[in-house]
Tab-separated table of C-alpha atoms in Angstrom:
chain	number	residue	atom	x	y	z
I	1	MET	CA	4.453	21.244	-10.592
I	2	ARG	CA	8.004	22.869	-10.240
I	3	ALA	CA	11.226	21.285	-9.008
I	4	LEU	CA	14.163	23.223	-7.787
I	5	VAL	CA	17.470	21.445	-8.754
I	6	VAL	CA	20.390	22.429	-6.451
I	7	ASP	CA	23.792	21.224	-7.683
I	8	ASP	CA	27.146	22.943	-8.248
I	9	SER	CA	27.735	20.752	-11.368
I	10	ARG	CA	26.148	22.379	-14.453
I	11	THR	CA	26.089	19.018	-16.190
I	12	MET	CA	24.589	17.295	-13.126
I	13	ARG	CA	21.990	19.948	-13.079
I	14	ARG	CA	21.240	19.454	-16.679
I	15	ILE	CA	20.789	15.730	-16.208
I	16	VAL	CA	18.627	15.988	-13.286
I	17	ALA	CA	16.490	18.703	-14.518
I	18	GLY	CA	16.203	17.101	-17.916
I	19	THR	CA	14.873	14.017	-16.286
I	20	LEU	CA	12.416	15.959	-14.252
I	21	ARG	CA	11.097	17.667	-17.199
I	22	ASP	CA	10.792	14.448	-19.088
I	23	LEU	CA	8.680	13.312	-16.277
I	24	GLY	CA	6.493	16.447	-16.618
I	25	LEU	CA	7.795	18.837	-14.118
I	26	GLU	CA	8.960	22.348	-14.535
I	27	THR	CA	12.538	23.146	-13.250
I	28	THR	CA	14.459	25.896	-11.762
I	29	GLU	CA	18.258	25.454	-11.268
I	30	ALA	CA	20.547	26.812	-8.482
I	31	GLU	CA	24.412	26.335	-8.191
I	32	ASN	CA	24.450	25.963	-4.529
I	33	GLY	CA	22.209	25.948	-1.305
I	34	ALA	CA	22.646	29.687	-0.700
I	35	VAL	CA	21.382	30.624	-4.254
I	36	ALA	CA	18.547	28.033	-3.735
I	37	LEU	CA	17.575	29.557	-0.362
I	38	ALA	CA	17.639	33.117	-1.888
I	39	LEU	CA	15.285	31.883	-4.635
I	40	LEU	CA	12.730	30.513	-2.226
I	41	GLU	CA	13.058	33.544	-0.018
I	42	ASP	CA	12.215	35.689	-3.093
I	43	GLY	CA	8.974	33.753	-3.276
I	44	LEU	CA	9.625	31.028	-5.861
I	45	ALA	CA	7.144	28.285	-5.255
I	46	VAL	CA	8.283	24.748	-5.834
I	47	ASP	CA	6.930	21.250	-4.845
I	48	LEU	CA	10.294	19.476	-4.907
I	49	ALA	CA	13.900	20.311	-4.299
I	50	CYS	CA	16.563	17.921	-5.563
I	51	ILE	CA	19.603	18.706	-3.524
I	52	ASP	CA	23.363	17.698	-4.049
I	53	TRP	CA	25.193	17.243	-0.870
I	54	ASN	CA	28.605	18.743	-1.575
I	55	MET	CA	28.463	22.286	-2.788
I	56	PRO	CA	30.323	25.496	-2.015
I	57	VAL	CA	28.892	28.315	0.065
I	58	LEU	CA	26.040	26.194	1.478
I	59	ASP	CA	25.977	22.511	1.123
I	60	GLY	CA	22.851	20.215	0.840
I	61	LEU	CA	22.596	19.237	4.226
I	62	GLU	CA	22.783	22.768	5.556
I	63	PHE	CA	20.102	23.767	2.886
I	64	VAL	CA	17.847	21.077	4.012
I	65	THR	CA	18.375	22.220	7.649
I	66	GLN	CA	17.587	25.887	6.741
I	67	VAL	CA	14.488	25.026	4.806
I	68	ARG	CA	13.196	23.045	7.702
I	69	ALA	CA	14.066	25.835	10.125
I	70	ARG	CA	11.902	28.310	8.026
I	71	GLY	CA	9.101	25.865	8.317
I	72	TRP	CA	8.416	25.589	4.492
I	73	ARG	CA	6.597	22.305	4.792
I	74	ALA	CA	5.138	22.172	1.423
I	75	ILE	CA	8.383	21.375	-0.244
I	76	ALA	CA	9.526	17.766	-0.649
I	77	LEU	CA	13.307	17.533	-0.069
I	78	MET	CA	15.223	14.904	-1.749
I	79	MET	CA	18.975	14.531	-1.582
I	80	VAL	CA	20.443	13.489	-5.000
I	81	THR	CA	24.002	12.864	-4.343
I	82	THR	CA	26.897	10.372	-4.809
I	83	GLU	CA	27.301	10.187	-1.006
I	84	SER	CA	26.004	6.695	-0.239
I	85	GLU	CA	27.289	5.863	3.131
I	86	GLN	CA	24.495	4.680	5.493
I	87	GLY	CA	25.376	7.110	8.044
I	88	GLN	CA	25.037	10.011	5.617
I	89	ILE	CA	21.506	8.921	4.474
I	90	VAL	CA	20.562	8.744	8.344
I	91	ARG	CA	21.985	12.198	8.681
I	92	ALA	CA	20.204	13.619	5.743
I	93	LEU	CA	16.945	12.089	6.933
I	94	ALA	CA	17.389	13.445	10.521
I	95	ALA	CA	18.044	16.843	9.283
I	96	GLY	CA	14.648	16.739	7.414
I	97	ALA	CA	15.185	15.286	4.014
I	98	HIS	CA	12.258	13.124	2.953
I	99	GLU	CA	13.919	11.003	0.242
I	100	TYR	CA	17.499	10.233	-0.918
I	101	LEU	CA	18.557	9.311	-4.321
I	102	ILE	CA	21.947	8.018	-4.930
I	103	LYS	CA	23.851	9.039	-8.168
I	104	PRO	CA	24.027	7.578	-10.585
I	105	PHE	CA	20.354	6.800	-11.017
I	106	SER	CA	18.017	5.764	-13.794
I	107	PRO	CA	15.021	7.847	-14.853
I	108	ASP	CA	12.992	5.080	-13.500
I	109	ALA	CA	14.535	5.386	-9.989
I	110	LEU	CA	13.708	9.196	-10.120
I	111	ARG	CA	10.027	8.551	-11.155
I	112	ALA	CA	9.741	5.939	-8.262
I	113	LYS	CA	10.945	8.498	-5.842
I	114	LEU	CA	8.406	11.045	-7.145
I	115	ASP	CA	5.635	8.438	-6.609
I	116	LEU	CA	6.974	7.920	-3.113
I	117	LEU	CA	6.764	11.536	-2.379
I	118	GLY	CA	3.294	11.627	-3.832
I	119	LEU	CA	4.401	13.851	-6.791
I	120	ARG	CA	2.555	12.721	-9.808
I	121	PRO	CA	3.330	15.077	-12.711
I	122	ALA	CA	0.467	15.622	-15.007
I	123	VAL	CA	2.481	14.497	-18.041
I	124	VAL	CA	4.394	11.371	-17.714
I	125	ALA	CA	7.191	10.607	-20.096
I	126	GLY	CA	7.528	7.382	-22.011
I	127	GLY	CA	7.071	7.660	-25.776
I	128	ALA	CA	4.948	10.809	-25.810
I	129	ALA	CA	6.491	13.458	-28.030
Q	1	MET	CA	13.876	-10.959	-35.081
Q	2	SER	CA	12.758	-13.592	-37.629
Q	3	GLN	CA	9.775	-15.661	-36.960
Q	4	GLU	CA	11.861	-18.825	-37.220
Q	5	LEU	CA	14.290	-17.659	-34.578
Q	6	PHE	CA	11.496	-16.333	-32.273
Q	7	ALA	CA	9.711	-19.747	-32.608
Q	8	TRP	CA	12.918	-21.561	-31.676
Q	9	VAL	CA	13.353	-19.454	-28.434
Q	10	ALA	CA	9.751	-19.631	-27.618
Q	11	ASP	CA	9.996	-23.626	-27.950
Q	12	LEU	CA	12.983	-23.612	-25.722
Q	13	VAL	CA	11.369	-21.585	-23.015
Q	14	GLY	CA	8.091	-23.417	-23.386
Q	15	ARG	CA	9.757	-26.852	-22.808
Q	16	ARG	CA	11.847	-25.749	-19.930
Q	17	SER	CA	9.459	-23.364	-18.068
Q	18	ALA	CA	5.866	-23.948	-19.163
Q	19	ILE	CA	5.937	-20.116	-20.100
Q	20	ARG	CA	4.458	-19.517	-23.415
Q	21	LEU	CA	5.921	-16.819	-25.483
Q	22	GLU	CA	3.155	-16.138	-28.225
Q	23	PRO	CA	3.835	-14.440	-31.507
Q	24	GLY	CA	4.013	-10.601	-30.792
Q	25	LYS	CA	6.281	-11.151	-27.898
Q	26	GLU	CA	9.475	-10.724	-30.229
Q	27	TYR	CA	10.225	-7.362	-28.392
Q	28	LEU	CA	10.429	-9.269	-25.158
Q	29	VAL	CA	12.928	-11.796	-26.457
Q	30	GLU	CA	14.975	-8.934	-28.021
Q	31	SER	CA	15.005	-7.019	-24.909
Q	32	ARG	CA	15.771	-9.870	-22.513
Q	33	LEU	CA	18.391	-11.687	-24.600
Q	34	GLY	CA	20.072	-8.313	-25.758
Q	35	PRO	CA	22.447	-8.129	-22.799
Q	36	LEU	CA	23.523	-11.787	-23.094
Q	37	ALA	CA	24.140	-11.320	-26.700
Q	38	ARG	CA	26.067	-8.000	-26.157
Q	39	GLU	CA	28.307	-9.863	-23.575
Q	40	ARG	CA	29.368	-11.990	-26.430
Q	41	GLY	CA	29.744	-9.318	-28.888
Q	42	LEU	CA	26.833	-10.711	-31.098
Q	43	SER	CA	23.479	-9.508	-32.218
Q	44	VAL	CA	20.325	-11.149	-30.791
Q	45	ASP	CA	19.878	-12.961	-34.011
Q	46	ASP	CA	23.306	-14.162	-34.324
Q	47	PHE	CA	23.253	-15.303	-30.606
Q	48	VAL	CA	20.159	-17.326	-31.063
Q	49	ARG	CA	21.388	-18.797	-34.333
Q	50	ARG	CA	24.649	-19.896	-32.344
Q	51	LEU	CA	22.434	-21.378	-29.655
Q	52	ARG	CA	20.375	-23.326	-32.085
Q	53	ALA	CA	23.506	-24.750	-33.707
Q	54	GLY	CA	24.128	-26.535	-30.479
Q	55	VAL	CA	26.264	-25.035	-27.740
Q	56	ALA	CA	26.714	-25.079	-24.143
Q	57	GLU	CA	23.957	-26.027	-21.770
Q	58	ALA	CA	24.934	-23.143	-19.507
Q	59	ASP	CA	23.718	-20.688	-22.399
Q	60	LEU	CA	20.454	-22.329	-22.677
Q	61	VAL	CA	19.930	-22.066	-18.899
Q	62	ALA	CA	20.922	-18.451	-19.226
Q	63	VAL	CA	18.424	-17.702	-21.901
Q	64	VAL	CA	15.567	-19.491	-20.117
Q	65	GLU	CA	16.571	-17.583	-17.012
Q	66	ALA	CA	16.599	-14.346	-18.824
Q	67	MET	CA	13.239	-14.841	-20.389
Q	68	THR	CA	11.534	-15.905	-17.163
Q	69	THR	CA	12.977	-13.633	-14.461
Q	70	ASN	CA	10.448	-11.177	-13.284
Q	71	GLU	CA	11.217	-7.372	-13.592
Q	72	THR	CA	10.837	-6.375	-10.025
Q	73	SER	CA	11.719	-3.632	-7.509
Q	74	PHE	CA	11.049	-2.941	-3.869
Q	75	LEU	CA	7.389	-1.870	-3.226
Q	76	ARG	CA	6.642	-2.361	-6.859
Q	77	ASP	CA	3.210	-0.754	-7.339
Q	78	VAL	CA	3.035	0.484	-3.846
Q	79	GLY	CA	-0.604	0.067	-3.321
Q	80	PRO	CA	-0.847	-3.344	-1.952
Q	81	PHE	CA	2.106	-2.761	0.531
Q	82	ALA	CA	0.699	0.644	1.657
Q	83	ALA	CA	-2.672	-1.033	2.442
Q	84	LEU	CA	-1.341	-4.193	4.264
Q	85	ARG	CA	-1.457	-2.865	7.772
Q	86	SER	CA	-4.233	-0.323	7.369
Q	87	HIS	CA	-6.712	-2.319	5.276
Q	88	VAL	CA	-5.690	-5.837	4.411
Q	89	LEU	CA	-4.897	-7.174	7.972
Q	90	PRO	CA	-8.243	-5.870	9.390
Q	91	LEU	CA	-10.130	-7.595	6.604
Q	92	LEU	CA	-8.163	-10.829	7.187
Q	93	ARG	CA	-8.941	-10.604	11.011
Q	94	ALA	CA	-12.524	-9.715	10.438
Q	95	ALA	CA	-12.701	-12.909	8.314
Q	96	GLY	CA	-11.381	-14.912	11.224
Q	97	ALA	CA	-7.565	-15.138	10.403
Q	98	THR	CA	-5.695	-16.398	13.341
Q	99	ASP	CA	-3.023	-14.459	15.048
Q	100	ARG	CA	-0.346	-15.544	12.794
Q	101	ILE	CA	-0.865	-14.285	9.076
Q	102	ARG	CA	0.505	-16.621	6.493
Q	103	VAL	CA	1.599	-14.974	3.274
Q	104	TRP	CA	2.757	-16.782	0.056
Q	105	SER	CA	4.846	-14.626	-2.258
Q	106	ALA	CA	4.683	-16.603	-5.452
Q	107	ALA	CA	7.163	-16.148	-8.144
Q	108	CYS	CA	9.175	-14.031	-5.845
Q	109	SER	CA	12.060	-13.524	-8.129
Q	110	THR	CA	15.049	-11.987	-6.434
Q	111	GLY	CA	13.132	-11.477	-3.121
Q	112	GLN	CA	12.244	-7.829	-3.323
Q	113	GLU	CA	8.544	-8.694	-2.832
Q	114	PRO	CA	8.825	-10.895	0.286
Q	115	TYR	CA	11.108	-8.265	1.978
Q	116	SER	CA	8.759	-5.437	0.971
Q	117	ILE	CA	5.852	-7.279	2.625
Q	118	LEU	CA	7.825	-7.609	5.830
Q	119	MET	CA	9.103	-3.901	5.663
Q	120	ALA	CA	5.511	-2.705	4.941
Q	121	LEU	CA	4.259	-4.535	8.048
Q	122	SER	CA	6.924	-3.394	10.372
Q	123	ASP	CA	6.585	0.366	9.717
Q	124	GLY	CA	7.753	1.387	12.977
Q	125	THR	CA	4.316	2.451	14.202
Q	126	GLY	CA	4.042	-0.356	16.599
Q	127	PRO	CA	5.111	-4.007	17.048
Q	128	ALA	CA	4.988	-5.771	13.680
Q	129	PRO	CA	2.100	-8.318	13.382
Q	130	PRO	CA	3.366	-11.822	13.418
Q	131	VAL	CA	3.593	-12.957	9.746
Q	132	ASP	CA	5.014	-16.000	8.059
Q	133	VAL	CA	6.277	-15.434	4.595
Q	134	LEU	CA	6.825	-18.267	2.216
Q	135	ALA	CA	8.623	-17.019	-0.927
Q	136	THR	CA	8.932	-19.350	-3.978
Q	137	ASP	CA	10.245	-19.116	-7.462
Q	138	LEU	CA	10.949	-21.607	-10.211
Q	139	SER	CA	14.600	-20.467	-10.518
Q	140	ASP	CA	17.239	-21.774	-7.954
Q	141	GLN	CA	19.479	-18.976	-9.246
Q	142	VAL	CA	17.102	-16.156	-8.346
Q	143	LEU	CA	16.276	-17.884	-5.111
Q	144	GLU	CA	19.878	-17.993	-4.188
Q	145	ARG	CA	20.075	-14.140	-4.617
Q	146	ALA	CA	16.881	-13.637	-2.864
Q	147	ARG	CA	18.101	-15.557	0.264
Q	148	ALA	CA	21.346	-13.617	0.385
Q	149	GLY	CA	19.162	-10.466	0.316
Q	150	ILE	CA	22.055	-8.455	-1.365
Q	151	TYR	CA	21.078	-5.709	-4.011
Q	152	SER	CA	22.929	-3.068	-5.854
Q	153	GLN	CA	22.703	0.616	-5.526
Q	154	LEU	CA	20.517	0.715	-8.501
Q	155	GLU	CA	18.101	-1.777	-7.107
Q	156	VAL	CA	17.712	-0.088	-3.760
Q	157	ASN	CA	17.332	3.278	-5.440
Q	158	ARG	CA	14.289	2.047	-7.318
Q	159	GLY	CA	11.172	2.380	-5.305
Q	160	LEU	CA	12.554	1.856	-1.706
Q	161	PRO	CA	11.990	4.747	0.566
Q	162	ALA	CA	15.275	5.859	2.156
Q	163	PRO	CA	13.864	5.617	5.701
Q	164	LEU	CA	13.203	1.732	4.982
Q	165	LEU	CA	16.604	1.387	3.397
Q	166	VAL	CA	18.444	2.613	6.424
Q	167	ARG	CA	16.260	0.808	8.836
Q	168	HIS	CA	16.238	-2.610	7.164
Q	169	PHE	CA	19.522	-2.874	5.285
Q	170	ASP	CA	23.291	-2.736	5.776
Q	171	ARG	CA	25.798	-1.262	3.532
Q	172	VAL	CA	28.142	-4.207	2.313
Q	173	GLY	CA	30.856	-2.703	0.035
Q	174	ALA	CA	28.992	-1.191	-2.967
Q	175	HIS	CA	25.837	-3.225	-2.295
Q	176	TRP	CA	23.136	-3.208	0.442
Q	177	GLN	CA	22.100	-6.259	2.396
Q	178	VAL	CA	18.783	-6.941	3.973
Q	179	ARG	CA	19.382	-7.280	7.740
Q	180	ALA	CA	19.551	-10.796	9.017
Q	181	GLU	CA	16.555	-10.399	11.134
Q	182	LEU	CA	14.344	-9.775	8.131
Q	183	ARG	CA	15.905	-12.267	6.038
Q	184	ALA	CA	15.336	-14.893	8.892
Q	185	ARG	CA	11.706	-14.257	8.680
Q	186	VAL	CA	11.253	-15.346	5.029
Q	187	THR	CA	11.322	-19.139	4.043
Q	188	PHE	CA	12.491	-19.375	0.362
Q	189	ARG	CA	11.633	-22.488	-1.578
Q	190	ARG	CA	11.639	-23.625	-5.160
Q	191	HIS	CA	8.256	-24.186	-6.491
Q	192	ASN	CA	6.611	-24.396	-9.979
Q	193	LEU	CA	3.334	-22.716	-10.188
Q	194	LEU	CA	1.965	-25.567	-12.239
Q	195	ASP	CA	2.662	-28.010	-9.349
Q	196	LEU	CA	0.354	-28.360	-6.278
Q	197	PRO	CA	0.662	-25.319	-4.055
Q	198	PRO	CA	2.893	-25.528	-1.042
Q	199	PRO	CA	1.388	-27.135	1.913
Q	200	GLY	CA	-0.930	-25.317	4.377
Q	201	ARG	CA	-3.213	-22.354	3.639
Q	202	PHE	CA	-2.490	-18.968	3.216
Q	203	ASP	CA	-4.248	-15.617	4.154
Q	204	LEU	CA	-2.552	-13.777	1.296
Q	205	VAL	CA	-1.069	-14.828	-2.155
Q	206	PHE	CA	0.930	-12.405	-3.935
Q	207	LEU	CA	0.823	-13.447	-7.412
Q	208	ARG	CA	1.924	-10.457	-9.336
Q	209	ASN	CA	3.103	-9.933	-12.857
Q	210	VAL	CA	3.459	-13.467	-13.437
Q	211	LEU	CA	0.331	-14.624	-15.115
Q	212	ILE	CA	1.082	-12.611	-18.134
Q	213	TYR	CA	3.617	-15.147	-19.075
Q	214	PHE	CA	1.081	-17.995	-19.415
Q	215	ASP	CA	-1.540	-18.894	-21.925
Q	216	LEU	CA	-5.240	-18.582	-20.832
Q	217	ALA	CA	-5.657	-22.313	-19.689
Q	218	THR	CA	-2.437	-22.053	-17.631
Q	219	LYS	CA	-3.614	-18.739	-16.058
Q	220	ARG	CA	-6.824	-20.649	-15.077
Q	221	ALA	CA	-4.956	-23.640	-13.802
Q	222	VAL	CA	-2.663	-21.400	-11.732
Q	223	LEU	CA	-5.543	-19.358	-10.162
Q	224	ASP	CA	-7.385	-22.596	-9.402
Q	225	ARG	CA	-4.587	-23.787	-7.425
Q	226	VAL	CA	-4.163	-20.553	-5.763
Q	227	ALA	CA	-7.802	-20.400	-4.664
Q	228	ARG	CA	-7.454	-23.760	-3.208
Q	229	ALA	CA	-4.285	-22.691	-1.190
Q	230	LEU	CA	-6.156	-19.789	0.301
Q	231	ARG	CA	-7.962	-19.815	3.755
Q	232	PRO	CA	-11.393	-18.758	3.841
Q	233	GLY	CA	-11.503	-15.036	3.566
Q	234	GLY	CA	-7.991	-14.941	2.099
Q	235	PHE	CA	-7.081	-12.944	-0.922
Q	236	VAL	CA	-4.925	-12.957	-3.948
Q	237	VAL	CA	-2.911	-9.907	-4.886
Q	238	LEU	CA	-2.310	-9.518	-8.570
Q	239	GLY	CA	-0.159	-6.978	-10.413
Q	240	ALA	CA	-1.329	-3.401	-10.827
Q	241	ALA	CA	-2.397	-4.052	-14.434
Q	242	GLU	CA	-3.794	-7.492	-13.947
Q	243	THR	CA	-7.270	-8.828	-13.344
Q	244	THR	CA	-9.229	-12.217	-13.100
Q	245	LEU	CA	-11.787	-10.861	-15.471
Q	246	GLY	CA	-12.006	-12.973	-18.646
Q	247	VAL	CA	-9.524	-15.285	-17.142
Q	248	HIS	CA	-11.189	-16.965	-14.226
Q	249	ASP	CA	-14.683	-16.362	-13.104
Q	250	GLY	CA	-14.309	-17.749	-9.429
Q	251	PHE	CA	-12.944	-14.523	-8.051
Q	252	GLU	CA	-14.413	-11.285	-6.963
Q	253	ARG	CA	-12.658	-7.994	-6.738
Q	254	VAL	CA	-12.277	-6.239	-3.383
Q	255	GLU	CA	-10.883	-2.758	-2.816
Q	256	ALA	CA	-9.015	-2.298	0.249
Q	257	GLY	CA	-7.736	1.166	0.435
Q	258	PRO	CA	-5.075	1.759	-2.034
Q	259	ALA	CA	-4.967	-2.183	-2.873
Q	260	VAL	CA	-7.107	-4.209	-5.225
Q	261	LEU	CA	-7.576	-7.803	-3.940
Q	262	HIS	CA	-9.187	-10.900	-5.423
Q	263	ARG	CA	-11.221	-13.278	-3.394
Q	264	PRO	CA	-12.320	-16.492	-4.367
Q	265	LEU	CA	-16.191	-16.756	-4.581
Q	266	ALA	CA	-17.714	-18.940	-1.782
Q	267	THR	CA	-18.626	-21.648	-4.207
Q	268	PRO	CA	-16.119	-21.477	-6.898
Q	269	ARG	CA	-17.545	-22.304	-10.272
Q	270	VAL	CA	-15.679	-24.834	-12.389
Q	271	SER	CA	-13.961	-22.825	-14.937
Q	272	THR	CA	-12.814	-25.656	-17.238
Q	273	GLY	CA	-14.269	-26.125	-20.523
Q	274	SER	CA	-16.531	-23.114	-20.682
Q	275	GLY	CA	-13.979	-20.168	-21.243
Q	276	PRO	CA	-14.669	-17.513	-23.766
Q	277	THR	CA	-12.182	-18.999	-26.201
Q	278	GLY	CA	-13.136	-22.605	-25.453
Q	279	ALA	CA	-9.300	-23.237	-25.892
Q	280	VAL	CA	-8.818	-24.816	-22.588
Q	281	GLY	CA	-5.735	-27.050	-22.433
Q	282	SER	CA	-5.196	-30.074	-20.390
Q	283	LEU	CA	-3.617	-28.068	-17.558
Q	284	SER	CA	-6.770	-26.697	-16.087
Q	285	ALA	CA	-8.031	-30.224	-15.945
Q	286	VAL	CA	-5.425	-31.658	-13.850
Q	287	PRO	CA	-7.040	-33.205	-10.775
Q	288	THR	CA	-6.211	-31.412	-7.532
Q	289	PRO	CA	-6.206	-33.887	-4.686
Q	290	LEU	CA	-7.038	-31.015	-2.189
Q	291	GLY	CA	-10.717	-30.942	-3.122
Q	292	SER	CA	-12.769	-28.232	-1.633
Q	293	PRO	CA	-10.885	-25.058	-0.875
Q	294	PHE	CA	-12.332	-24.995	2.491
Q	295	VAL	CA	-11.103	-28.211	4.014
Q	296	VAL	CA	-9.193	-27.829	7.259
Q	297	PRO	CA	-5.499	-27.236	6.415
Q	298	ALA	CA	-3.097	-30.203	7.072
Q	299	PRO	CA	-0.720	-29.319	9.825
Q	300	THR	CA	2.297	-27.646	8.522
Q	301	PRO	CA	5.762	-27.561	9.732
Q	302	PRO	CA	6.020	-24.318	11.550
Q	303	LEU	CA	8.332	-21.771	9.776
Q	304	PRO	CA	11.361	-20.626	11.662
Q	305	VAL	CA	11.527	-17.591	13.924
Q	306	VAL	CA	7.977	-16.332	13.463
Q	307	SER	CA	6.820	-19.397	15.169
Q	308	ALA	CA	7.947	-17.792	18.296
Q	309	PHE	CA	4.869	-15.544	18.020
Q	310	ALA	CA	2.507	-18.423	17.820
Q	311	PRO	CA	0.123	-18.741	20.504
Q	312	PRO	CA	0.534	-22.073	22.251
Q	313	THR	CA	-2.958	-23.146	21.319
Q	314	ALA	CA	-4.958	-23.055	18.124
Q	315	ARG	CA	-3.327	-22.794	14.753
Q	316	GLY	CA	-6.514	-23.847	12.885
Q	317	VAL	CA	-9.014	-21.586	11.223
Q	318	GLY	CA	-11.742	-20.388	13.605
């Protein structure tokens, strides 16, 4: 199970990807929506994309719109962003995002979102080395 | 934490809440009291020593509160909620439940459970079935929070699907508040699980992740009472990791889609005095004036708002 982490902040990418790996997923990182889209077009297969909102070149909302326009239905799309206004959540969902996780978040919250999305990694963190 | 300090906390919590902290639960005390101790710049041990030396009542209340408040989140262990509309309601209807379904969220803590029940029932695929939800807890403080329905970002992040967040909540500053129409559909009331159940009969009792705090005899006593609070054909919903096995032999397990339910057997066996440990305390022998679980329920005051859905006629069990 692989997740694509799309965020222009290297630190944020490291945190999100690290948490996902702790939960048993493999990860690929992209620094903006355009890079992420190129990876997918090159055939990278992912089950989940965790997407920041504000990024240069191609922002998260536009990335979601593009993924939906291409009909890639197998990818669960989750915004992971500090944007927390109600209207923004509504916009992201309307554009086609499946879930919305507001930063900062706990590993528990991320795991709960994966459950909601039906993504149950084979390995679950929690004490195991 | 030393045995002596643990014993002191266990005694305090036991006297004030009937929750029994058995040896081996030291970790629970350490983790629950950690934040209170840190707020005061103390280690947990020093915090407990200071409490023991005799200090403010407020601190003792805070300790009992911290030890007894349920960890909770929206749609915790999603199974029972996911199954409510698709599986559980049809089972209840088949068993003759009336139009209005009565749900008791026992030990509701800060309200995530009763609100989750209502959110799961109004999933946007049609009119929500008329449901009365009574939510009870031992603690007035958590009930106050539950009534207000205000949750932090962290709390709504955990387990609540984003579509439900935007449908049922409003942003209030840095927090999120359950919309008034949903709040108005829950009746919150203080209740101790060791007391008689709230009046009336229920189709569903959510009793999740609370029995764990009780000793065996108390678990049985609570389950006895809950069985008597159910309508015929009604179910108890326990926590994902909980079972009546080895605790109370008057229930059978029923799978309903992703949910596991527990139904009282038609002729409940008396569970007192013959438990596997034989260590049955006085609690399970407390007489219950309600008698048979299947007596016709006494008329109950209609709960607000949802009563508007009630048919003008029969409220009784068919």
